[in-house]
Amino acid sequence: MEGSSVTLTCSSDANPAANYIWYKENINSLHLLSEGPQHVLRSIQTSDSGQYQCRAQNMLGTSFHWVTIDVNYAPRTPSVSVSPPGQIMEGSSVTLTCSSDANPAANYTWYKENINTVISTEQNFTITNVTTEHGGNYQCEVQNRVGRQITTKHLVVRAAVPLGTLELVVIGTSIAILLVVVDVSLIFLIRKKRSPRQVAEPGERPGYRSGRDGTWESEYTVVEYSGVKVNHSEPRPSNEVTDEDTAALYSTVKNHCS
């Protein structure tokens, strides 16, 4: 048992009396431990498991004997893994695996919270067609003749989203993004149109712009409504509408309508 004290004693009939040497096998080699008929292991650990050799020798020859030590120990704290990892969706399948180091090998028992009955005695516990009722705490008990350990795993099951609803969410999100893009584009275009005209450079004639052939072209705004032209006497931004424009348009429309 792990933690106990173990004494190895070696004896051999020999004349003259034999000398004793203790070795431990270590990866196909021998590690010298001590000399004398006894070798003591105090508070033995799992690392002390293995093959030990007692070698007896005198001037006439040598003989040896092997002994095996197997250290038993209670299960270590078990761990539980979930496959597949991540969120467990309703309708899917999930497997819980409980693992623990123990000697001798441990037995596994699964319980669910508030349920005294055993739901599985296998190391791997699988749930098919998961529902939200399968969510909760699961206990894995690991036990051998030396001792026992228990660990708990909380399982969260997410309700499945209907396919139609998911599609609507995607479509609605796409439309919202498109509307935002359109709004931003319109705001940028309006601001660009309302930007003030640049100040005339030296040598330029106010109200005119230089043509390709070097002549000056009038920048005066000409508004035409059904053959009626309204010329402004002063240059102004093309996007500015004055009271004169409104009156001319009203008069033209009124004459046509009458």
PDB file of C-alpha atoms in Angstrom:
ATOM      1  CA  MET A   1       0.000   0.000   0.000  1.00  0.00           C
ATOM      2  CA  GLU A   2       1.194   3.503  -0.814  1.00  0.00           C
ATOM      3  CA  GLY A   3       2.709   5.184   2.245  1.00  0.00           C
ATOM      4  CA  SER A   4       3.536   1.959   4.058  1.00  0.00           C
ATOM      5  CA  SER A   5       7.017   0.720   5.014  1.00  0.00           C
ATOM      6  CA  VAL A   6       8.478  -2.273   3.158  1.00  0.00           C
ATOM      7  CA  THR A   7      11.558  -4.349   4.040  1.00  0.00           C
ATOM      8  CA  LEU A   8      13.215  -6.647   1.504  1.00  0.00           C
ATOM      9  CA  THR A   9      15.312  -9.470   3.013  1.00  0.00           C
ATOM     10  CA  CYS A  10      17.741 -11.634   1.057  1.00  0.00           C
ATOM     11  CA  SER A  11      19.450 -14.838   2.290  1.00  0.00           C
ATOM     12  CA  SER A  12      21.671 -17.475   0.721  1.00  0.00           C
ATOM     13  CA  ASP A  13      23.573 -20.556   1.937  1.00  0.00           C
ATOM     14  CA  ALA A  14      27.236 -19.989   1.204  1.00  0.00           C
ATOM     15  CA  ASN A  15      30.696 -20.774   2.591  1.00  0.00           C
ATOM     16  CA  PRO A  16      32.373 -18.470   3.092  1.00  0.00           C
ATOM     17  CA  ALA A  17      29.388 -16.197   3.945  1.00  0.00           C
ATOM     18  CA  ALA A  18      28.008 -14.219   1.041  1.00  0.00           C
ATOM     19  CA  ASN A  19      27.855 -10.467   0.607  1.00  0.00           C
ATOM     20  CA  TYR A  20      24.533  -8.975  -0.565  1.00  0.00           C
ATOM     21  CA  ILE A  21      23.924  -6.129  -3.017  1.00  0.00           C
ATOM     22  CA  TRP A  22      20.519  -4.654  -3.964  1.00  0.00           C
ATOM     23  CA  TYR A  23      19.644  -3.265  -7.424  1.00  0.00           C
ATOM     24  CA  LYS A  24      16.527  -1.839  -9.049  1.00  0.00           C
ATOM     25  CA  GLU A  25      15.822  -2.296 -12.728  1.00  0.00           C
ATOM     26  CA  ASN A  26      15.684   1.032 -14.502  1.00  0.00           C
ATOM     27  CA  ILE A  27      14.952   0.921 -18.255  1.00  0.00           C
ATOM     28  CA  ASN A  28      16.967  -2.198 -19.041  1.00  0.00           C
ATOM     29  CA  SER A  29      19.753  -1.228 -16.655  1.00  0.00           C
ATOM     30  CA  LEU A  30      20.441  -1.843 -12.954  1.00  0.00           C
ATOM     31  CA  HIS A  31      20.582   0.929 -10.411  1.00  0.00           C
ATOM     32  CA  LEU A  32      22.596   0.234  -7.247  1.00  0.00           C
ATOM     33  CA  LEU A  33      20.487   0.737  -4.116  1.00  0.00           C
ATOM     34  CA  SER A  34      22.302  -0.612  -1.062  1.00  0.00           C
ATOM     35  CA  GLU A  35      24.486  -3.381   0.379  1.00  0.00           C
ATOM     36  CA  GLY A  36      23.456  -5.844   3.094  1.00  0.00           C
ATOM     37  CA  PRO A  37      20.884  -8.599   3.507  1.00  0.00           C
ATOM     38  CA  GLN A  38      18.005  -6.094   3.895  1.00  0.00           C
ATOM     39  CA  HIS A  39      16.764  -3.099   1.889  1.00  0.00           C
ATOM     40  CA  VAL A  40      14.137  -0.866   3.559  1.00  0.00           C
ATOM     41  CA  LEU A  41      11.608   1.313   1.713  1.00  0.00           C
ATOM     42  CA  ARG A  42      10.018   3.753   4.134  1.00  0.00           C
ATOM     43  CA  SER A  43       6.734   5.401   3.083  1.00  0.00           C
ATOM     44  CA  ILE A  44       6.744   3.617  -0.244  1.00  0.00           C
ATOM     45  CA  GLN A  45       5.524   5.573  -3.285  1.00  0.00           C
ATOM     46  CA  THR A  46       4.187   4.615  -6.697  1.00  0.00           C
ATOM     47  CA  SER A  47       7.603   5.351  -8.188  1.00  0.00           C
ATOM     48  CA  ASP A  48       9.009   2.491  -6.068  1.00  0.00           C
ATOM     49  CA  SER A  49       7.036  -0.073  -8.078  1.00  0.00           C
ATOM     50  CA  GLY A  50       9.189  -2.323 -10.226  1.00  0.00           C
ATOM     51  CA  GLN A  51      11.727  -5.152 -10.299  1.00  0.00           C
ATOM     52  CA  TYR A  52      14.353  -5.526  -7.528  1.00  0.00           C
ATOM     53  CA  GLN A  53      17.387  -7.794  -7.642  1.00  0.00           C
ATOM     54  CA  CYS A  54      19.297  -9.268  -4.711  1.00  0.00           C
ATOM     55  CA  ARG A  55      22.785 -10.435  -5.645  1.00  0.00           C
ATOM     56  CA  ALA A  56      24.683 -12.780  -3.288  1.00  0.00           C
ATOM     57  CA  GLN A  57      28.400 -13.373  -3.896  1.00  0.00           C
ATOM     58  CA  ASN A  58      31.581 -14.717  -2.295  1.00  0.00           C
ATOM     59  CA  MET A  59      35.006 -15.600  -3.629  1.00  0.00           C
ATOM     60  CA  LEU A  60      33.649 -18.742  -5.233  1.00  0.00           C
ATOM     61  CA  GLY A  61      30.773 -17.277  -7.200  1.00  0.00           C
ATOM     62  CA  THR A  62      27.601 -15.152  -7.525  1.00  0.00           C
ATOM     63  CA  SER A  63      23.875 -15.825  -7.613  1.00  0.00           C
ATOM     64  CA  PHE A  64      20.878 -13.467  -7.771  1.00  0.00           C
ATOM     65  CA  HIS A  65      17.121 -13.380  -7.294  1.00  0.00           C
ATOM     66  CA  TRP A  66      14.386 -11.035  -8.571  1.00  0.00           C
ATOM     67  CA  VAL A  67      11.381  -9.706  -6.617  1.00  0.00           C
ATOM     68  CA  THR A  68       8.498  -7.538  -7.875  1.00  0.00           C
ATOM     69  CA  ILE A  69       6.940  -4.694  -5.894  1.00  0.00           C
ATOM     70  CA  ASP A  70       3.518  -3.412  -6.946  1.00  0.00           C
ATOM     71  CA  VAL A  71       2.377  -0.318  -5.012  1.00  0.00           C
ATOM     72  CA  ASN A  72      -1.401   0.020  -4.684  1.00  0.00           C
ATOM     73  CA  TYR A  73      -3.062   3.435  -4.273  1.00  0.00           C
ATOM     74  CA  ALA A  74      -6.513   4.971  -4.199  1.00  0.00           C
ATOM     75  CA  PRO A  75      -7.879   6.750  -7.291  1.00  0.00           C
ATOM     76  CA  ARG A  76      -6.510  10.216  -7.918  1.00  0.00           C
ATOM     77  CA  THR A  77      -8.964  13.090  -8.306  1.00  0.00           C
ATOM     78  CA  PRO A  78     -10.892  12.220 -11.492  1.00  0.00           C
ATOM     79  CA  SER A  79     -11.395  14.565 -14.428  1.00  0.00           C
ATOM     80  CA  VAL A  80     -14.385  14.665 -16.779  1.00  0.00           C
ATOM     81  CA  SER A  81     -14.184  15.688 -20.434  1.00  0.00           C
ATOM     82  CA  VAL A  82     -17.090  16.430 -22.784  1.00  0.00           C
ATOM     83  CA  SER A  83     -17.132  15.492 -26.470  1.00  0.00           C
ATOM     84  CA  PRO A  84     -17.822  17.411 -28.586  1.00  0.00           C
ATOM     85  CA  PRO A  85     -16.557  20.380 -26.555  1.00  0.00           C
ATOM     86  CA  GLY A  86     -18.342  23.704 -26.323  1.00  0.00           C
ATOM     87  CA  GLN A  87     -22.070  24.297 -26.203  1.00  0.00           C
ATOM     88  CA  ILE A  88     -24.330  21.265 -26.303  1.00  0.00           C
ATOM     89  CA  MET A  89     -27.225  21.879 -28.671  1.00  0.00           C
ATOM     90  CA  GLU A  90     -30.601  20.258 -28.215  1.00  0.00           C
ATOM     91  CA  GLY A  91     -31.018  17.216 -30.472  1.00  0.00           C
ATOM     92  CA  SER A  92     -27.290  16.434 -30.680  1.00  0.00           C
ATOM     93  CA  SER A  93     -25.269  13.623 -29.062  1.00  0.00           C
ATOM     94  CA  VAL A  94     -22.728  14.077 -26.266  1.00  0.00           C
ATOM     95  CA  THR A  95     -20.253  11.797 -24.479  1.00  0.00           C
ATOM     96  CA  LEU A  96     -18.887  12.355 -20.960  1.00  0.00           C
ATOM     97  CA  THR A  97     -15.585  10.612 -20.185  1.00  0.00           C
ATOM     98  CA  CYS A  98     -14.286  10.152 -16.626  1.00  0.00           C
ATOM     99  CA  SER A  99     -10.574   9.466 -16.067  1.00  0.00           C
ATOM    100  CA  SER A 100      -8.531   8.724 -12.978  1.00  0.00           C
ATOM    101  CA  ASP A 101      -5.150   7.184 -12.181  1.00  0.00           C
ATOM    102  CA  ALA A 102      -5.536   4.261  -9.767  1.00  0.00           C
ATOM    103  CA  ASN A 103      -3.911   0.947  -8.822  1.00  0.00           C
ATOM    104  CA  PRO A 104      -5.606  -1.430  -9.016  1.00  0.00           C
ATOM    105  CA  ALA A 105      -7.750  -0.141 -11.869  1.00  0.00           C
ATOM    106  CA  ALA A 106     -10.826   1.716 -10.692  1.00  0.00           C
ATOM    107  CA  ASN A 107     -14.494   1.130 -11.369  1.00  0.00           C
ATOM    108  CA  TYR A 108     -16.611   4.023 -12.674  1.00  0.00           C
ATOM    109  CA  THR A 109     -20.176   4.892 -11.695  1.00  0.00           C
ATOM    110  CA  TRP A 110     -22.290   7.780 -13.016  1.00  0.00           C
ATOM    111  CA  TYR A 111     -25.086   9.566 -11.147  1.00  0.00           C
ATOM    112  CA  LYS A 112     -27.251  12.589 -11.948  1.00  0.00           C
ATOM    113  CA  GLU A 113     -28.096  15.265  -9.416  1.00  0.00           C
ATOM    114  CA  ASN A 114     -30.991  14.468  -7.095  1.00  0.00           C
ATOM    115  CA  ILE A 115     -31.114  10.924  -8.501  1.00  0.00           C
ATOM    116  CA  ASN A 116     -29.986   8.074  -6.273  1.00  0.00           C
ATOM    117  CA  THR A 117     -30.058   5.489  -9.045  1.00  0.00           C
ATOM    118  CA  VAL A 118     -27.048   4.623 -11.155  1.00  0.00           C
ATOM    119  CA  ILE A 119     -27.295   5.847 -14.761  1.00  0.00           C
ATOM    120  CA  SER A 120     -24.100   4.163 -16.036  1.00  0.00           C
ATOM    121  CA  THR A 121     -21.205   1.963 -14.876  1.00  0.00           C
ATOM    122  CA  GLU A 122     -18.978   2.651 -17.885  1.00  0.00           C
ATOM    123  CA  GLN A 123     -16.068   5.039 -18.049  1.00  0.00           C
ATOM    124  CA  ASN A 124     -17.726   6.756 -21.035  1.00  0.00           C
ATOM    125  CA  PHE A 125     -21.320   7.916 -20.664  1.00  0.00           C
ATOM    126  CA  THR A 126     -23.149   8.853 -23.895  1.00  0.00           C
ATOM    127  CA  ILE A 127     -26.435  10.736 -24.270  1.00  0.00           C
ATOM    128  CA  THR A 128     -28.158  10.630 -27.661  1.00  0.00           C
ATOM    129  CA  ASN A 129     -30.817  13.073 -28.834  1.00  0.00           C
ATOM    130  CA  VAL A 130     -30.054  15.551 -26.051  1.00  0.00           C
ATOM    131  CA  THR A 131     -32.909  17.629 -24.632  1.00  0.00           C
ATOM    132  CA  THR A 132     -32.878  20.545 -22.209  1.00  0.00           C
ATOM    133  CA  GLU A 133     -33.887  18.098 -19.463  1.00  0.00           C
ATOM    134  CA  HIS A 134     -30.469  16.469 -19.784  1.00  0.00           C
ATOM    135  CA  GLY A 135     -28.814  19.629 -18.497  1.00  0.00           C
ATOM    136  CA  GLY A 136     -27.531  19.682 -14.923  1.00  0.00           C
ATOM    137  CA  ASN A 137     -24.827  18.182 -12.703  1.00  0.00           C
ATOM    138  CA  TYR A 138     -23.393  14.738 -13.349  1.00  0.00           C
ATOM    139  CA  GLN A 139     -21.317  12.896 -10.744  1.00  0.00           C
ATOM    140  CA  CYS A 140     -18.569  10.427 -11.595  1.00  0.00           C
ATOM    141  CA  GLU A 141     -17.521   8.098  -8.785  1.00  0.00           C
ATOM    142  CA  VAL A 142     -14.167   6.298  -9.112  1.00  0.00           C
ATOM    143  CA  GLN A 143     -13.466   3.459  -6.677  1.00  0.00           C
ATOM    144  CA  ASN A 144     -11.074   0.569  -6.056  1.00  0.00           C
ATOM    145  CA  ARG A 145     -10.284  -1.503  -2.966  1.00  0.00           C
ATOM    146  CA  VAL A 146      -7.973   1.205  -1.637  1.00  0.00           C
ATOM    147  CA  GLY A 147     -10.325   4.198  -1.790  1.00  0.00           C
ATOM    148  CA  ARG A 148     -12.777   6.308  -3.793  1.00  0.00           C
ATOM    149  CA  GLN A 149     -13.106   9.772  -5.324  1.00  0.00           C
ATOM    150  CA  ILE A 150     -16.072  11.745  -6.722  1.00  0.00           C
ATOM    151  CA  THR A 151     -16.131  14.656  -9.148  1.00  0.00           C
ATOM    152  CA  THR A 152     -19.000  16.710 -10.602  1.00  0.00           C
ATOM    153  CA  LYS A 153     -19.474  18.052 -14.141  1.00  0.00           C
ATOM    154  CA  HIS A 154     -22.139  20.607 -15.053  1.00  0.00           C
ATOM    155  CA  LEU A 155     -23.729  20.104 -18.465  1.00  0.00           C
ATOM    156  CA  VAL A 156     -25.447  23.035 -20.211  1.00  0.00           C
ATOM    157  CA  VAL A 157     -27.859  22.288 -23.074  1.00  0.00           C
ATOM    158  CA  ARG A 158     -28.872  25.095 -25.436  1.00  0.00           C
ATOM    159  CA  ALA A 159     -32.309  25.028 -27.031  1.00  0.00           C
ATOM    160  CA  ALA A 160     -32.191  24.589 -30.797  1.00  0.00           C
ATOM    161  CA  VAL A 161     -33.135  27.649 -32.904  1.00  0.00           C
ATOM    162  CA  PRO A 162     -35.706  26.878 -35.652  1.00  0.00           C
ATOM    163  CA  LEU A 163     -34.169  27.150 -39.120  1.00  0.00           C
ATOM    164  CA  GLY A 164     -36.833  29.604 -40.324  1.00  0.00           C
ATOM    165  CA  THR A 165     -36.145  31.982 -37.448  1.00  0.00           C
ATOM    166  CA  LEU A 166     -32.416  31.806 -38.077  1.00  0.00           C
ATOM    167  CA  GLU A 167     -32.897  32.669 -41.724  1.00  0.00           C
ATOM    168  CA  LEU A 168     -35.081  35.664 -40.801  1.00  0.00           C
ATOM    169  CA  VAL A 169     -32.413  36.906 -38.425  1.00  0.00           C
ATOM    170  CA  VAL A 170     -29.766  36.704 -41.160  1.00  0.00           C
ATOM    171  CA  ILE A 171     -31.986  38.466 -43.721  1.00  0.00           C
ATOM    172  CA  GLY A 172     -32.996  41.191 -41.260  1.00  0.00           C
ATOM    173  CA  THR A 173     -29.389  41.826 -40.319  1.00  0.00           C
ATOM    174  CA  SER A 174     -28.371  42.080 -43.987  1.00  0.00           C
ATOM    175  CA  ILE A 175     -31.140  44.587 -44.738  1.00  0.00           C
ATOM    176  CA  ALA A 176     -30.218  46.696 -41.715  1.00  0.00           C
ATOM    177  CA  ILE A 177     -26.573  46.828 -42.823  1.00  0.00           C
ATOM    178  CA  LEU A 178     -27.632  47.805 -46.364  1.00  0.00           C
ATOM    179  CA  LEU A 179     -29.837  50.637 -45.085  1.00  0.00           C
ATOM    180  CA  VAL A 180     -27.003  51.998 -42.972  1.00  0.00           C
ATOM    181  CA  VAL A 181     -24.686  52.017 -46.000  1.00  0.00           C
ATOM    182  CA  VAL A 182     -27.289  53.843 -48.105  1.00  0.00           C
ATOM    183  CA  ASP A 183     -27.904  56.451 -45.382  1.00  0.00           C
ATOM    184  CA  VAL A 184     -24.207  57.166 -45.007  1.00  0.00           C
ATOM    185  CA  SER A 185     -23.803  57.513 -48.771  1.00  0.00           C
ATOM    186  CA  LEU A 186     -26.725  59.997 -49.008  1.00  0.00           C
ATOM    187  CA  ILE A 187     -25.395  62.099 -46.135  1.00  0.00           C
ATOM    188  CA  PHE A 188     -21.959  62.259 -47.772  1.00  0.00           C
ATOM    189  CA  LEU A 189     -23.491  63.262 -51.135  1.00  0.00           C
ATOM    190  CA  ILE A 190     -25.644  66.013 -49.601  1.00  0.00           C
ATOM    191  CA  ARG A 191     -22.727  67.460 -47.666  1.00  0.00           C
ATOM    192  CA  LYS A 192     -20.622  67.437 -50.813  1.00  0.00           C
ATOM    193  CA  LYS A 193     -23.268  69.376 -52.773  1.00  0.00           C
ATOM    194  CA  ARG A 194     -23.644  71.944 -49.979  1.00  0.00           C
ATOM    195  CA  SER A 195     -19.909  72.605 -49.660  1.00  0.00           C
ATOM    196  CA  PRO A 196     -19.024  76.317 -50.269  1.00  0.00           C
ATOM    197  CA  ARG A 197     -17.570  77.384 -53.618  1.00  0.00           C
ATOM    198  CA  GLN A 198     -13.858  77.997 -53.658  1.00  0.00           C
ATOM    199  CA  VAL A 199     -12.581  81.588 -53.625  1.00  0.00           C
ATOM    200  CA  ALA A 200     -11.566  82.818 -57.056  1.00  0.00           C
ATOM    201  CA  GLU A 201      -7.885  82.646 -57.753  1.00  0.00           C
ATOM    202  CA  PRO A 202      -6.011  85.847 -58.702  1.00  0.00           C
ATOM    203  CA  GLY A 203      -6.688  86.747 -62.343  1.00  0.00           C
ATOM    204  CA  GLU A 204     -10.020  84.974 -62.495  1.00  0.00           C
ATOM    205  CA  ARG A 205     -13.223  86.845 -63.331  1.00  0.00           C
ATOM    206  CA  PRO A 206     -15.949  86.451 -60.739  1.00  0.00           C
ATOM    207  CA  GLY A 207     -18.972  84.741 -62.207  1.00  0.00           C
ATOM    208  CA  TYR A 208     -16.987  83.183 -65.038  1.00  0.00           C
ATOM    209  CA  ARG A 209     -14.864  80.109 -65.516  1.00  0.00           C
ATOM    210  CA  SER A 210     -12.077  79.559 -67.962  1.00  0.00           C
ATOM    211  CA  GLY A 211     -13.032  77.357 -70.941  1.00  0.00           C
ATOM    212  CA  ARG A 212     -10.812  74.857 -72.666  1.00  0.00           C
ATOM    213  CA  ASP A 213     -10.084  77.292 -75.534  1.00  0.00           C
ATOM    214  CA  GLY A 214      -8.978  80.049 -73.159  1.00  0.00           C
ATOM    215  CA  THR A 215     -12.219  82.043 -73.313  1.00  0.00           C
ATOM    216  CA  TRP A 216     -14.336  82.856 -70.331  1.00  0.00           C
ATOM    217  CA  GLU A 217     -17.625  81.031 -69.835  1.00  0.00           C
ATOM    218  CA  SER A 218     -20.378  82.582 -67.756  1.00  0.00           C
ATOM    219  CA  GLU A 219     -21.198  80.911 -64.479  1.00  0.00           C
ATOM    220  CA  TYR A 220     -24.442  82.782 -64.226  1.00  0.00           C
ATOM    221  CA  THR A 221     -27.285  80.434 -63.555  1.00  0.00           C
ATOM    222  CA  VAL A 222     -29.890  80.132 -66.272  1.00  0.00           C
ATOM    223  CA  VAL A 223     -33.185  78.582 -65.233  1.00  0.00           C
ATOM    224  CA  GLU A 224     -35.511  77.472 -68.032  1.00  0.00           C
ATOM    225  CA  TYR A 225     -39.137  76.535 -67.477  1.00  0.00           C
ATOM    226  CA  SER A 226     -41.051  75.512 -70.603  1.00  0.00           C
ATOM    227  CA  GLY A 227     -39.157  77.880 -72.857  1.00  0.00           C
ATOM    228  CA  VAL A 228     -38.980  80.761 -70.334  1.00  0.00           C
ATOM    229  CA  LYS A 229     -35.436  81.648 -69.292  1.00  0.00           C
ATOM    230  CA  VAL A 230     -34.577  83.455 -66.093  1.00  0.00           C
ATOM    231  CA  ASN A 231     -31.072  84.969 -66.008  1.00  0.00           C
ATOM    232  CA  HIS A 232     -29.540  85.967 -62.722  1.00  0.00           C
ATOM    233  CA  SER A 233     -27.514  89.123 -62.699  1.00  0.00           C
ATOM    234  CA  GLU A 234     -25.189  87.909 -60.009  1.00  0.00           C
ATOM    235  CA  PRO A 235     -23.198  84.668 -59.797  1.00  0.00           C
ATOM    236  CA  ARG A 236     -24.341  82.293 -57.084  1.00  0.00           C
ATOM    237  CA  PRO A 237     -24.052  78.635 -56.163  1.00  0.00           C
ATOM    238  CA  SER A 238     -25.930  76.440 -58.640  1.00  0.00           C
ATOM    239  CA  ASN A 239     -27.829  74.757 -55.855  1.00  0.00           C
ATOM    240  CA  GLU A 240     -29.305  78.041 -54.509  1.00  0.00           C
ATOM    241  CA  VAL A 241     -32.942  78.788 -55.376  1.00  0.00           C
ATOM    242  CA  THR A 242     -34.102  82.408 -54.889  1.00  0.00           C
ATOM    243  CA  ASP A 243     -37.497  84.040 -54.571  1.00  0.00           C
ATOM    244  CA  GLU A 244     -37.223  85.252 -58.182  1.00  0.00           C
ATOM    245  CA  ASP A 245     -36.839  81.669 -59.372  1.00  0.00           C
ATOM    246  CA  THR A 246     -39.882  80.620 -57.400  1.00  0.00           C
ATOM    247  CA  ALA A 247     -41.975  83.542 -58.740  1.00  0.00           C
ATOM    248  CA  ALA A 248     -40.947  82.862 -62.335  1.00  0.00           C
ATOM    249  CA  LEU A 249     -41.760  79.207 -62.007  1.00  0.00           C
ATOM    250  CA  TYR A 250     -45.121  79.985 -60.458  1.00  0.00           C
ATOM    251  CA  SER A 251     -45.991  82.511 -63.190  1.00  0.00           C
ATOM    252  CA  THR A 252     -44.992  80.079 -65.960  1.00  0.00           C
ATOM    253  CA  VAL A 253     -46.949  77.203 -64.496  1.00  0.00           C
ATOM    254  CA  LYS A 254     -49.980  79.453 -63.943  1.00  0.00           C
ATOM    255  CA  ASN A 255     -49.947  80.669 -67.550  1.00  0.00           C
ATOM    256  CA  HIS A 256     -49.699  77.166 -68.905  1.00  0.00           C
ATOM    257  CA  CYS A 257     -52.439  75.872 -66.649  1.00  0.00           C
ATOM    258  CA  SER A 258     -54.827  78.731 -67.604  1.00  0.00           C
TER     259      SER A 258
END
